[in-house]
Amino acid sequence: MTRLIFLISIIFPLSLAAQFPEGDVIMDKIDKNMSAKSMIHTSKMVIHGKRGDRTIESKSWIVGDEKAFTEYLNPARERGTKMLKLEDKLWLYSPSTDRTIQIAGHMLRQSLMGSDLSYEDMMDDSKLSDHYDATVTGEEQIESRNCWIIEMNATDNTVSYPKRIVWVDKDRNVPLKEELYAKSGKLLKKTELFDVKQVAGKWFPMRIVFNDMLKTGKGTEFVITEIEFDKEIPEVIFSKASLKK
Amino acid sequence: MIRFIIKGLLRDKHRSILPIIIVSIGVMLTVLMHCYITGVMGDTLELTARFSTGHVKVMSRVYAENSDLAPNDLALIDVKELRENIEAQYPDMTWVERIKFGGLVDAPDEFGETYAQGPAMGIAIDIFNEGSGEIDRMNLRESIVRGAIPESPGEVLLSEDFSQNLGVNPGDEVTLISATMYGGMSISNFKVSGTVIFGIPAMDRGAMIADIEDIRLALDMNDATGELLGYFGGGYYEDENAVALSTEFNEKYSSNEDEFSPMMVSMRDQNTFATMIDMADSLAGIIAFVFILIMSTVLWNTGLIGGLRRYGEVGLRLAIGEEKGHIYRSMISESVLIGIVGSVSGTIFGLFFAYLLQTKGIDISGMMEGSTMMMPGIIRARITPEAYYLGFIPGLFSIVLGTLLSGIGIYKRQTAQLFKELDAWGG
């Protein structure tokens, strides 16, 4: 009897672990689903502030995780403002001042247009597998979808969030919820992803709600109104000259 | 009788001059010390009031909760109307609007691209309206190192250290990147009209001083302000009045239901100033009390010595038949006169030196380099109503008390013994 209990106590945890797939495998699947050679999207950012909501419309052209160009379309105050990201550098052009300003250092952690996203968040298109080790820690249902709970720990110091906990749709390999932590273990941001649609063979969330846990606002909704994958984008867009055009 | 005593005092300089000098010096030091301590404590608080807290401050309730972050998205709106109401209700006070803002100041190169940048802590004040008194309140004229105070819209002051770090000179253009009241991005160009040193390291690191209308435009804060500061007409913080004023205002204008309703807080209720104000009051009181105690002991001793020194004279007066009670009363009357004359002259001298210290001050800015405290560079005394009568406590009462005690000995002396003493003196 004692021997039986001993065997069960060894085998039972192993059998539980065996039910979970490798975290890195899931992470690769997420990267494969979410990344694209290039992406063009038009979006609306709805910032829920204490004094009311504000909507900012923009169009972005993205190539891999190194080049991105965004032009703000509305409202009038922001219209014509442009951002250019080349590798780890970010430039901002303001038509009212006719200035091209480089955003660097700790400024990258500042809020983007008063939203719950930082410039760093907006710049970060890199693959998860390039910066994190992943372990599946459990499973849970979100909005009737079966999800793996994956804990990701950074393998280098270049990332904004040393730890992430991600709820990934088991079948569609798309995150449905994410918690982003500081090195100290403090929860910095929460994101929830909705309206998952299949576009060009990829499952993609069309609405993301960001909540900066250090802010008093009611969160920011990022809604993609149009999206295209793997379109050819002229190289000239990703130059400082195009900021002033 | 009094005339006789005065004549006696005038004719016998030993009886009057020395005690009066001692009383005067003691009273003068007491008055001067009181004014000095009150001045130093008060100036430290006033400096904070001028730069940051006001004597009272009106903010929205929710802004007040997060005031350390200067959250302009929670600023007061419809300020013109609110200010008109407040000014009508409290006409003896001066009211000024201020906007604190954070952001990044970016200095361009010749091609208009980023050359240098740094985080800025900005204060927007009413520069162009002379009636606001903000230039004097912020001591801007004296703080200018290079260039001049802004003369036209679109001009700003930078702290000298900040401008050096950015490589910016008066006349150069910089860009402020900040957030509007509604959370939008704000990018505005300004011309640097001059640089300043406040002597407050926290401000000298990255301060930008701009006109409030320019910042309203930049941060989309039309008819809005972060803070509305009130200053008492007398120029000094009045704790009881400030607390009463805040209570009255909040009962009328503030509502728990509306987090954007205006709320007035006295300087006492901002940050940790309650402790500081209480400490300033009690410390000034304690130091004054200890000093008065010491001076009282010294002057009491003077009274005692005076009484004892006149041992022979008292004996002679008793021997020729003067009543003991009469001698005792005349000595007390003399000490009262000495006390009054000494206290009056001591108070006059004390007030004179306190006035000099109040108007000229002592420059300690050299000692303040590297300090992180918000302390005035020039310390000044402050003449308060108490200074006019405070010196009479050690000056009058102590010397009279000393005489009262030393004079008791008069009643113990026997007439028979007095003649023996006189024989001995006559020798």
XYZ file of C-alpha atoms in Angstrom:
672
model
C 0.000 0.000 0.000
C 2.778 2.424 0.960
C 4.572 1.533 -2.254
C 1.379 2.262 -4.255
C 0.959 5.705 -2.647
C 4.639 6.422 -3.312
C 4.252 5.478 -6.991
C 1.087 7.580 -7.364
C 2.765 10.577 -5.724
C 5.593 10.393 -8.269
C 3.537 9.571 -11.350
C 0.582 11.946 -10.724
C 2.507 15.246 -11.034
C 4.394 13.875 -14.017
C 1.129 12.925 -15.672
C -0.221 16.476 -15.033
C 2.909 18.047 -16.533
C 2.640 15.743 -19.473
C -0.800 17.228 -20.259
C 0.772 20.668 -20.837
C 2.683 21.281 -24.044
C 6.090 22.929 -24.056
C 5.778 26.697 -23.431
C 8.313 27.534 -26.120
C 6.319 25.560 -28.665
C 3.180 27.603 -27.918
C 5.209 30.805 -28.016
C 6.549 29.908 -31.481
C 2.995 29.289 -32.628
C 1.923 32.721 -31.332
C 4.838 34.364 -33.173
C 3.976 32.514 -36.345
C 0.333 33.584 -36.153
C 0.835 37.188 -35.107
C 3.937 38.169 -37.084
C 3.986 39.053 -40.726
C 6.487 40.194 -43.298
C 4.598 43.454 -43.535
C 1.368 44.954 -42.247
C -0.713 48.018 -43.082
C -3.529 48.927 -40.752
C -5.899 51.758 -40.035
C -6.944 52.011 -36.439
C -8.877 53.980 -33.876
C -7.524 54.515 -30.398
C -10.277 55.344 -27.895
C -8.808 56.769 -24.708
C -11.241 56.609 -21.807
C -10.229 59.514 -19.613
C -11.684 60.877 -16.392
C -13.293 63.750 -18.269
C -14.597 61.703 -21.189
C -13.437 59.723 -24.206
C -11.101 60.798 -26.954
C -10.635 59.027 -30.265
C -7.467 59.191 -32.329
C -7.330 57.700 -35.811
C -4.127 56.627 -37.471
C -2.673 54.581 -40.306
C 0.444 52.476 -39.869
C 2.860 50.772 -42.240
C 4.986 48.079 -40.593
C 7.770 45.881 -41.962
C 8.946 43.051 -39.701
C 9.891 44.267 -36.229
C 12.344 46.926 -37.339
C 10.480 49.482 -39.415
C 7.219 51.271 -38.738
C 5.636 54.492 -39.895
C 2.445 55.956 -38.420
C 0.472 58.967 -39.546
C -2.232 60.423 -37.303
C -5.390 61.278 -39.213
C -7.781 62.630 -36.585
C -8.626 64.694 -34.506
C -7.547 68.016 -36.015
C -5.052 68.762 -33.234
C -3.150 65.544 -33.942
C -3.676 65.452 -37.723
C -0.419 65.304 -39.652
C 1.663 64.151 -36.682
C 3.893 61.308 -37.846
C 6.101 58.747 -36.177
C 8.954 56.784 -37.647
C 10.565 53.795 -36.016
C 13.816 52.416 -37.392
C 15.201 49.553 -35.289
C 15.391 50.975 -31.749
C 15.054 54.643 -32.722
C 11.859 56.672 -32.809
C 11.254 60.064 -34.410
C 8.218 62.220 -34.078
C 7.219 64.947 -36.497
C 4.830 67.717 -35.507
C 3.465 69.841 -38.380
C 2.518 72.745 -36.083
C 6.133 73.250 -35.034
C 7.754 71.750 -38.149
C 10.113 69.858 -35.869
C 11.442 66.311 -36.058
C 12.040 65.142 -32.529
C 13.790 61.992 -31.505
C 12.155 60.218 -28.599
C 14.775 58.371 -26.605
C 15.678 57.001 -23.218
C 13.076 57.095 -20.487
C 10.769 59.219 -22.685
C 9.966 56.028 -24.579
C 8.148 54.866 -21.465
C 5.880 57.917 -21.485
C 2.272 57.673 -22.509
C 1.530 57.758 -26.227
C -0.999 60.551 -26.854
C -2.263 60.251 -23.288
C -3.251 56.614 -23.813
C -2.468 53.550 -21.705
C 0.188 52.597 -24.261
C 3.751 53.855 -24.111
C 5.938 54.670 -27.103
C 7.823 51.493 -26.248
C 4.613 49.458 -26.396
C 3.868 50.901 -29.793
C 7.394 50.207 -31.041
C 7.503 46.644 -29.764
C 6.781 44.299 -32.667
C 9.523 41.816 -31.908
C 8.902 38.074 -31.691
C 8.266 36.791 -28.178
C 10.571 33.821 -28.734
C 13.508 36.212 -29.318
C 13.308 37.569 -25.769
C 11.452 35.152 -23.492
C 11.480 31.629 -22.091
C 7.972 30.245 -21.700
C 6.372 27.717 -19.366
C 2.767 26.567 -19.503
C 1.403 26.857 -15.975
C -2.266 25.968 -16.443
C -5.368 26.266 -18.543
C -8.494 28.373 -18.294
C -11.542 29.341 -20.335
C -11.890 32.929 -21.519
C -15.126 33.906 -23.274
C -15.802 30.153 -23.788
C -12.429 29.682 -25.522
C -9.980 27.162 -24.059
C -6.678 28.816 -23.246
C -3.223 27.871 -22.055
C -1.790 30.068 -19.320
C 1.824 30.744 -20.172
C 4.387 32.437 -17.969
C 7.121 34.129 -19.952
C 10.366 35.294 -18.369
C 12.766 37.552 -20.228
C 16.100 36.143 -21.332
C 17.639 39.580 -21.913
C 17.435 43.122 -20.527
C 16.173 44.812 -23.674
C 12.468 44.195 -23.068
C 10.079 46.592 -21.306
C 8.405 43.838 -19.278
C 10.648 41.204 -17.673
C 7.676 38.924 -17.032
C 4.440 38.281 -18.907
C 1.548 35.964 -18.177
C -0.382 35.236 -21.349
C -3.686 33.424 -21.870
C -3.457 31.876 -25.370
C -6.341 30.451 -27.367
C -5.428 26.759 -27.696
C -6.812 26.383 -31.197
C -6.086 29.760 -32.780
C -2.734 30.579 -31.134
C -3.794 34.111 -30.411
C -3.455 35.730 -26.961
C -6.795 36.669 -25.377
C -5.455 38.195 -22.197
C -2.079 39.351 -20.969
C -0.552 40.656 -17.758
C 2.727 42.547 -17.950
C 4.997 42.763 -14.909
C 8.004 44.785 -13.794
C 11.180 43.148 -12.515
C 9.938 43.724 -8.967
C 6.858 41.617 -9.724
C 4.544 44.659 -9.815
C 1.727 44.387 -12.321
C 2.207 47.260 -14.798
C -0.340 46.623 -17.522
C -3.235 44.398 -18.411
C -4.485 43.797 -21.920
C -7.576 41.986 -23.142
C -7.971 41.033 -26.781
C -11.367 40.711 -28.484
C -13.040 40.232 -31.885
C -10.553 37.657 -33.145
C -10.908 37.381 -36.923
C -9.122 35.416 -39.569
C -7.283 37.700 -41.979
C -5.042 36.261 -44.687
C -4.843 32.976 -42.809
C -3.938 34.620 -39.491
C -6.124 34.861 -36.412
C -5.899 38.472 -35.322
C -7.608 40.447 -32.505
C -9.362 43.479 -33.975
C -9.954 45.142 -30.597
C -7.437 45.354 -27.752
C -8.140 46.989 -24.402
C -5.061 48.262 -22.589
C -5.088 49.148 -18.906
C -2.076 50.895 -17.421
C -2.291 49.827 -13.783
C -0.298 52.899 -12.697
C -2.824 55.315 -14.237
C -6.171 56.394 -12.892
C -7.955 56.332 -16.281
C -10.436 53.781 -17.513
C -8.199 52.197 -20.129
C -7.545 52.586 -23.837
C -9.236 50.669 -26.630
C -7.258 50.018 -29.771
C -9.600 49.077 -32.615
C -8.281 47.950 -35.988
C -10.679 49.058 -38.699
C -8.684 47.782 -41.683
C -5.710 45.448 -41.887
C -3.649 43.966 -44.689
C -0.756 41.534 -44.389
C 2.314 41.000 -46.528
C 1.715 43.910 -48.898
C 4.681 45.510 -50.613
C 5.552 48.817 -48.875
C 7.862 51.304 -50.637
C 11.152 51.710 -48.787
C 10.924 55.519 -49.071
C 8.164 55.591 -46.446
C 10.673 54.566 -43.784
C 12.876 57.644 -44.082
C 13.040 60.867 -42.105
C 12.258 62.776 -45.283
C 8.811 61.196 -45.425
C 7.978 62.649 -41.994
C 7.758 66.154 -43.445
C 5.803 65.158 -46.558
C 7.913 110.528 45.807
C 8.508 109.377 42.214
C 10.256 112.661 41.485
C 12.497 112.080 44.476
C 13.321 108.543 43.301
C 14.068 109.756 39.773
C 16.381 112.443 41.163
C 18.103 109.806 43.278
C 18.569 107.577 40.279
C 19.903 110.399 38.135
C 22.309 111.664 40.749
C 23.604 108.253 41.824
C 24.752 106.788 38.508
C 25.853 103.558 40.196
C 22.253 102.932 41.142
C 20.858 103.555 37.657
C 23.292 103.390 34.735
C 24.583 99.826 35.131
C 21.198 98.201 35.833
C 19.595 100.120 32.968
C 22.398 99.052 30.579
C 22.052 95.412 31.626
C 18.272 95.507 31.353
C 18.504 97.230 27.964
C 20.968 94.703 26.566
C 18.892 91.791 27.849
C 15.653 93.184 26.456
C 17.284 94.106 23.143
C 18.646 90.565 22.713
C 15.254 89.070 23.621
C 13.395 91.232 21.088
C 16.004 90.716 18.364
C 16.126 86.953 18.907
C 12.338 86.697 18.809
C 12.143 88.669 15.548
C 15.018 86.701 14.020
C 13.563 83.282 14.827
C 10.092 84.300 13.665
C 11.602 85.720 10.481
C 13.705 82.679 9.591
C 10.866 80.240 10.247
C 8.364 82.438 8.452
C 10.626 83.025 5.442
C 11.132 79.311 4.912
C 7.373 78.843 4.856
C 6.830 81.950 2.730
C 9.312 80.750 0.125
C 7.362 77.526 -0.228
C 4.116 79.498 -0.320
C 5.376 81.776 -3.089
C 6.737 78.976 -5.265
C 4.328 76.190 -4.629
C 1.556 76.172 -2.058
C 0.161 79.702 -1.748
C -1.308 80.580 1.633
C -4.358 78.733 0.397
C -4.759 76.785 -2.827
C -7.871 75.955 -4.823
C -7.799 72.793 -6.942
C -10.340 70.280 -8.148
C -10.954 67.598 -5.503
C -9.453 64.876 -7.661
C -6.443 67.051 -8.614
C -5.814 67.651 -4.898
C -5.626 63.888 -4.301
C -2.890 63.571 -6.932
C -1.371 67.047 -6.701
C 2.193 65.707 -6.533
C 1.778 64.498 -10.119
C 0.416 67.873 -11.337
C -2.332 66.063 -13.269
C -3.600 68.714 -15.663
C -6.222 66.344 -17.052
C -7.925 66.874 -13.676
C -7.558 70.674 -13.714
C -10.171 73.238 -12.706
C -12.365 74.482 -15.540
C -14.518 77.639 -15.836
C -11.809 79.382 -13.872
C -12.723 82.917 -14.940
C -16.092 82.696 -13.229
C -14.685 80.954 -10.160
C -11.972 83.555 -9.809
C -14.415 86.438 -10.106
C -16.513 84.903 -7.333
C -13.524 84.315 -5.078
C -12.122 87.794 -5.657
C -15.484 89.334 -4.829
C -15.820 87.227 -1.695
C -12.244 87.639 -0.435
C -11.128 91.048 -1.755
C -8.264 91.408 0.731
C -6.420 88.496 -0.779
C -4.377 88.239 -3.970
C -5.358 85.363 -6.286
C -3.132 83.963 -9.010
C -3.544 81.089 -11.447
C -0.749 78.595 -11.919
C -0.266 75.560 -14.129
C 2.414 73.051 -13.270
C 3.413 70.865 -16.171
C 5.927 68.199 -16.999
C 7.371 67.275 -20.341
C 10.419 67.068 -22.466
C 12.330 70.105 -23.688
C 14.026 69.463 -27.002
C 16.740 71.678 -28.465
C 17.119 71.483 -32.254
C 20.260 71.522 -34.351
C 20.610 73.663 -37.483
C 18.464 71.190 -39.463
C 15.619 71.307 -36.942
C 16.369 67.830 -35.623
C 16.999 66.851 -32.024
C 20.361 68.062 -30.757
C 19.739 67.624 -27.028
C 16.756 67.069 -24.793
C 15.885 66.697 -21.151
C 12.887 66.353 -18.845
C 11.435 69.638 -17.675
C 9.436 70.670 -14.631
C 7.445 73.683 -15.716
C 5.510 76.396 -13.939
C 3.194 78.657 -15.887
C 2.574 82.015 -14.222
C 0.904 85.273 -15.191
C 4.010 87.075 -16.439
C 2.537 89.803 -18.608
C -0.098 91.116 -16.210
C 1.888 93.347 -13.864
C -0.949 93.402 -11.344
C -0.473 89.695 -10.685
C 2.824 90.362 -8.879
C 4.092 86.974 -10.020
C 7.484 88.216 -11.233
C 8.249 89.611 -7.757
C 6.640 86.668 -5.981
C 8.862 84.234 -7.882
C 11.825 86.593 -7.454
C 12.480 86.356 -11.196
C 14.314 89.662 -11.689
C 16.920 88.777 -9.077
C 17.162 85.195 -10.366
C 18.069 86.109 -13.967
C 21.553 84.939 -14.932
C 21.529 85.570 -18.694
C 19.024 87.312 -20.943
C 15.827 88.886 -19.644
C 12.332 88.210 -18.363
C 9.908 87.276 -21.197
C 8.515 90.403 -22.820
C 6.235 88.902 -25.424
C 4.147 85.726 -25.827
C 6.043 82.601 -26.802
C 9.067 83.417 -24.638
C 10.174 81.305 -21.689
C 12.842 81.155 -19.005
C 14.951 78.046 -18.443
C 17.015 77.280 -15.375
C 20.671 78.039 -16.036
C 21.871 74.455 -15.420
C 19.180 73.094 -17.716
C 20.056 75.524 -20.504
C 23.745 74.632 -20.161
C 22.935 70.929 -20.394
C 20.853 71.537 -23.508
C 23.441 73.884 -24.996
C 20.778 76.576 -25.305
C 21.343 80.346 -25.057
C 18.916 83.274 -24.728
C 17.371 83.863 -28.136
C 17.423 80.156 -29.105
C 14.283 78.195 -29.807
C 13.288 75.031 -27.912
C 10.351 72.653 -28.260
C 8.206 71.514 -25.353
C 6.706 68.059 -25.739
C 3.972 67.490 -23.204
C 0.375 66.308 -22.898
C -2.737 68.414 -23.325
C -5.400 68.618 -20.644
C -7.336 65.998 -22.597
C -4.373 63.633 -22.901
C -3.398 64.568 -26.434
C 0.151 65.171 -27.505
C 1.315 68.751 -27.177
C 4.318 69.987 -29.138
C 5.045 73.710 -28.999
C 7.986 75.918 -29.849
C 9.211 78.595 -27.449
C 11.980 81.165 -27.556
C 14.311 81.236 -24.562
C 14.383 84.842 -23.309
C 16.704 84.204 -20.392
C 18.059 81.808 -17.819
C 17.554 81.788 -14.055
C 19.010 80.298 -10.904
C 16.590 79.871 -8.021
C 19.051 78.325 -5.579
C 16.677 75.395 -5.186
C 18.385 72.337 -6.677
C 15.123 70.576 -7.551
C 14.079 73.566 -9.683
C 17.513 74.435 -11.014
C 17.870 70.988 -12.584
C 15.141 71.364 -15.182
C 12.823 74.310 -14.643
C 10.895 76.081 -17.365
C 8.959 79.247 -16.495
C 6.365 80.246 -19.063
C 3.448 82.623 -19.326
C 0.191 80.971 -18.345
C -1.611 81.985 -21.563
C 1.110 80.342 -23.683
C 0.806 77.134 -21.701
C -2.997 77.272 -21.859
C -2.671 77.354 -25.621
C -0.065 74.579 -25.693
C -1.879 72.251 -23.306
C -5.378 73.011 -24.610
C -6.418 74.458 -21.239
C -8.753 77.243 -22.299
C -10.366 78.797 -19.175
C -8.716 76.099 -17.072
C -5.943 76.060 -14.525
C -4.263 73.466 -12.394
C -4.148 75.615 -9.274
C -5.554 78.896 -8.017
C -3.306 80.272 -5.287
C -4.414 82.796 -2.668
C -2.095 85.070 -0.668
C -3.019 87.125 2.386
C -2.759 90.899 2.026
C -0.220 91.147 4.864
C 2.179 88.983 2.884
C 2.537 86.373 5.619
C 0.768 83.088 6.214
C -1.993 83.357 8.822
C -2.744 79.832 9.904
C -6.045 80.357 11.711
C -7.433 82.573 8.959
C -6.322 80.153 6.249
C -8.004 77.188 7.939
C -11.215 79.172 8.549
C -11.216 80.452 4.966
C -10.788 76.928 3.544
C -13.621 75.567 5.661
C -15.929 78.390 4.602
C -15.032 78.037 0.913
C -15.420 74.253 0.851
C -18.826 74.450 2.501
C -19.949 76.783 -0.255
C -18.254 75.444 -3.388
C -17.016 71.891 -2.818
C -19.048 68.718 -3.102
C -18.170 65.119 -2.292
C -20.411 64.038 -5.150
C -18.430 65.925 -7.793
C -14.744 65.055 -7.919
C -14.097 68.024 -10.210
C -15.662 70.564 -7.846
C -13.201 73.133 -6.465
C -11.621 72.521 -3.107
C -9.569 74.951 -1.049
C -6.705 73.716 1.092
C -4.707 75.847 3.471
C -0.937 75.653 3.466
C -1.250 73.619 6.661
C -3.194 70.917 4.819
C -0.752 70.574 1.947
C 1.884 67.838 2.023
C 3.542 67.773 5.449
C 3.286 71.462 6.177
C 1.059 70.986 9.231
C 4.046 69.567 11.119
C 6.315 72.290 9.776
C 3.926 75.111 10.680
C 3.359 73.686 14.145
C 7.076 73.183 14.549
C 7.782 76.756 13.411
C 5.290 78.097 15.929
C 6.384 75.920 18.818
C 10.102 76.195 18.052
C 9.899 79.987 17.961
C 7.930 79.855 21.224
C 10.361 77.438 22.898
C 13.466 79.372 21.852
C 11.892 82.662 22.924
C 10.827 81.100 26.247
C 14.290 79.692 26.977
C 15.890 83.011 26.080
C 13.432 84.939 28.225
C 14.136 82.528 31.095
C 17.886 83.049 30.807
C 17.552 86.815 30.547
C 15.112 86.830 33.451
C 17.655 84.980 35.609
C 20.406 87.439 34.637
C 18.214 90.482 35.324
C 16.832 89.020 38.525
C 20.406 88.606 39.604
C 21.007 92.261 38.717
C 18.093 93.190 40.973
C 19.515 91.035 43.769
C 22.991 92.492 43.442
C 21.551 96.005 43.386
C 19.717 95.298 46.632
C 22.724 93.763 48.341
C 25.126 96.425 47.130
C 23.036 98.984 48.940
C 23.256 97.103 52.246
C 25.103 99.962 53.939
C 22.824 102.652 52.561
C 19.730 100.789 53.774
C 21.316 100.340 57.188
C 21.992 104.075 57.449
C 18.456 104.930 56.400
C 17.084 102.550 59.004
C 19.427 104.000 61.631
C 18.190 107.538 61.051
C 14.657 106.337 61.510
C 13.243 105.658 58.077
C 10.466 103.081 58.108
C 11.353 99.598 56.832
C 8.261 99.442 54.598
C 9.070 102.848 53.117
C 12.600 101.790 52.220
C 11.310 98.536 50.697
C 8.674 100.332 48.625
C 11.120 103.001 47.444
C 13.596 100.314 46.284
C 10.825 98.522 44.410
C 9.698 101.777 42.816
C 13.293 102.407 41.749
C 13.528 98.974 40.176
C 10.215 99.527 38.397
C 11.581 102.753 36.947
C 14.862 101.073 35.967
C 12.881 98.175 34.455
C 10.642 100.495 32.439
C 13.501 102.674 31.194
C 15.647 99.610 30.414
C 12.804 97.739 28.734
C 11.752 100.711 26.621
C 15.293 101.461 25.475
C 16.058 97.733 24.994
C 12.881 97.291 22.962
C 13.717 100.342 20.840
C 17.240 99.057 20.134
C 15.970 95.507 19.600
C 13.340 96.709 17.133
C 15.891 98.910 15.389
C 18.298 96.038 14.789
C 15.390 93.723 13.913
C 14.223 96.315 11.376
C 17.695 96.411 9.828
C 17.701 92.635 9.672
C 14.193 92.664 8.240
C 15.001 95.099 5.444
C 18.614 94.191 4.654
C 18.757 90.521 5.685
C 21.786 88.245 5.883
C 22.883 86.601 2.633
C 23.437 82.886 3.291
C 23.121 81.751 -0.333
C 26.815 80.799 -0.346
C 26.142 78.283 2.406
C 23.119 76.856 0.582
C 24.974 75.514 -2.459
C 24.090 71.876 -2.982
C 21.255 72.015 -0.487
C 18.077 70.146 -1.363
C 15.938 72.154 1.077
C 13.705 74.950 -0.096
C 15.357 77.678 1.981
C 15.626 81.394 1.306
C 19.066 82.605 0.198
C 18.700 85.710 2.407
C 17.456 85.296 5.948
C 15.513 88.146 7.469
C 14.041 89.018 10.841
C 10.331 89.709 11.118
C 8.880 92.313 13.520
C 5.673 90.942 14.988
C 3.200 92.674 17.370
C 4.585 90.515 20.194
C 8.020 92.065 19.699
C 6.689 95.353 21.117
C 5.910 93.941 24.571
C 7.835 90.658 24.785
C 10.982 92.328 26.185
C 9.097 93.708 29.191
C 8.823 90.203 30.659
C 12.516 89.821 31.421
C 13.161 93.577 31.532
C 10.572 94.704 34.045
C 9.314 91.721 35.979
C 12.676 90.054 36.532
C 14.450 93.059 37.940
C 11.483 93.897 40.171
C 11.348 90.297 41.360
C 15.077 90.411 42.141
C 14.619 93.599 44.175
C 11.577 92.150 45.945
C 13.605 89.165 47.110
C 16.765 91.050 48.057
C 14.706 93.681 49.865
C 13.206 91.124 52.259
C 16.494 91.333 54.153
C 15.563 94.903 55.203
C 12.924 93.559 57.582
C 15.383 91.191 59.244
C 17.795 93.886 60.364
C 17.699 95.058 64.002
C 18.148 98.723 65.030
C 20.603 97.818 67.835
C 22.827 95.989 65.401
C 22.808 98.893 62.941
C 24.818 101.233 65.225
C 27.463 98.591 65.685
C 27.686 98.278 61.905
C 27.894 102.082 61.590
C 30.717 102.136 64.165
C 32.510 99.498 62.217
C 32.134 101.497 58.940
C 33.142 104.670 60.691
C 36.096 102.668 62.045
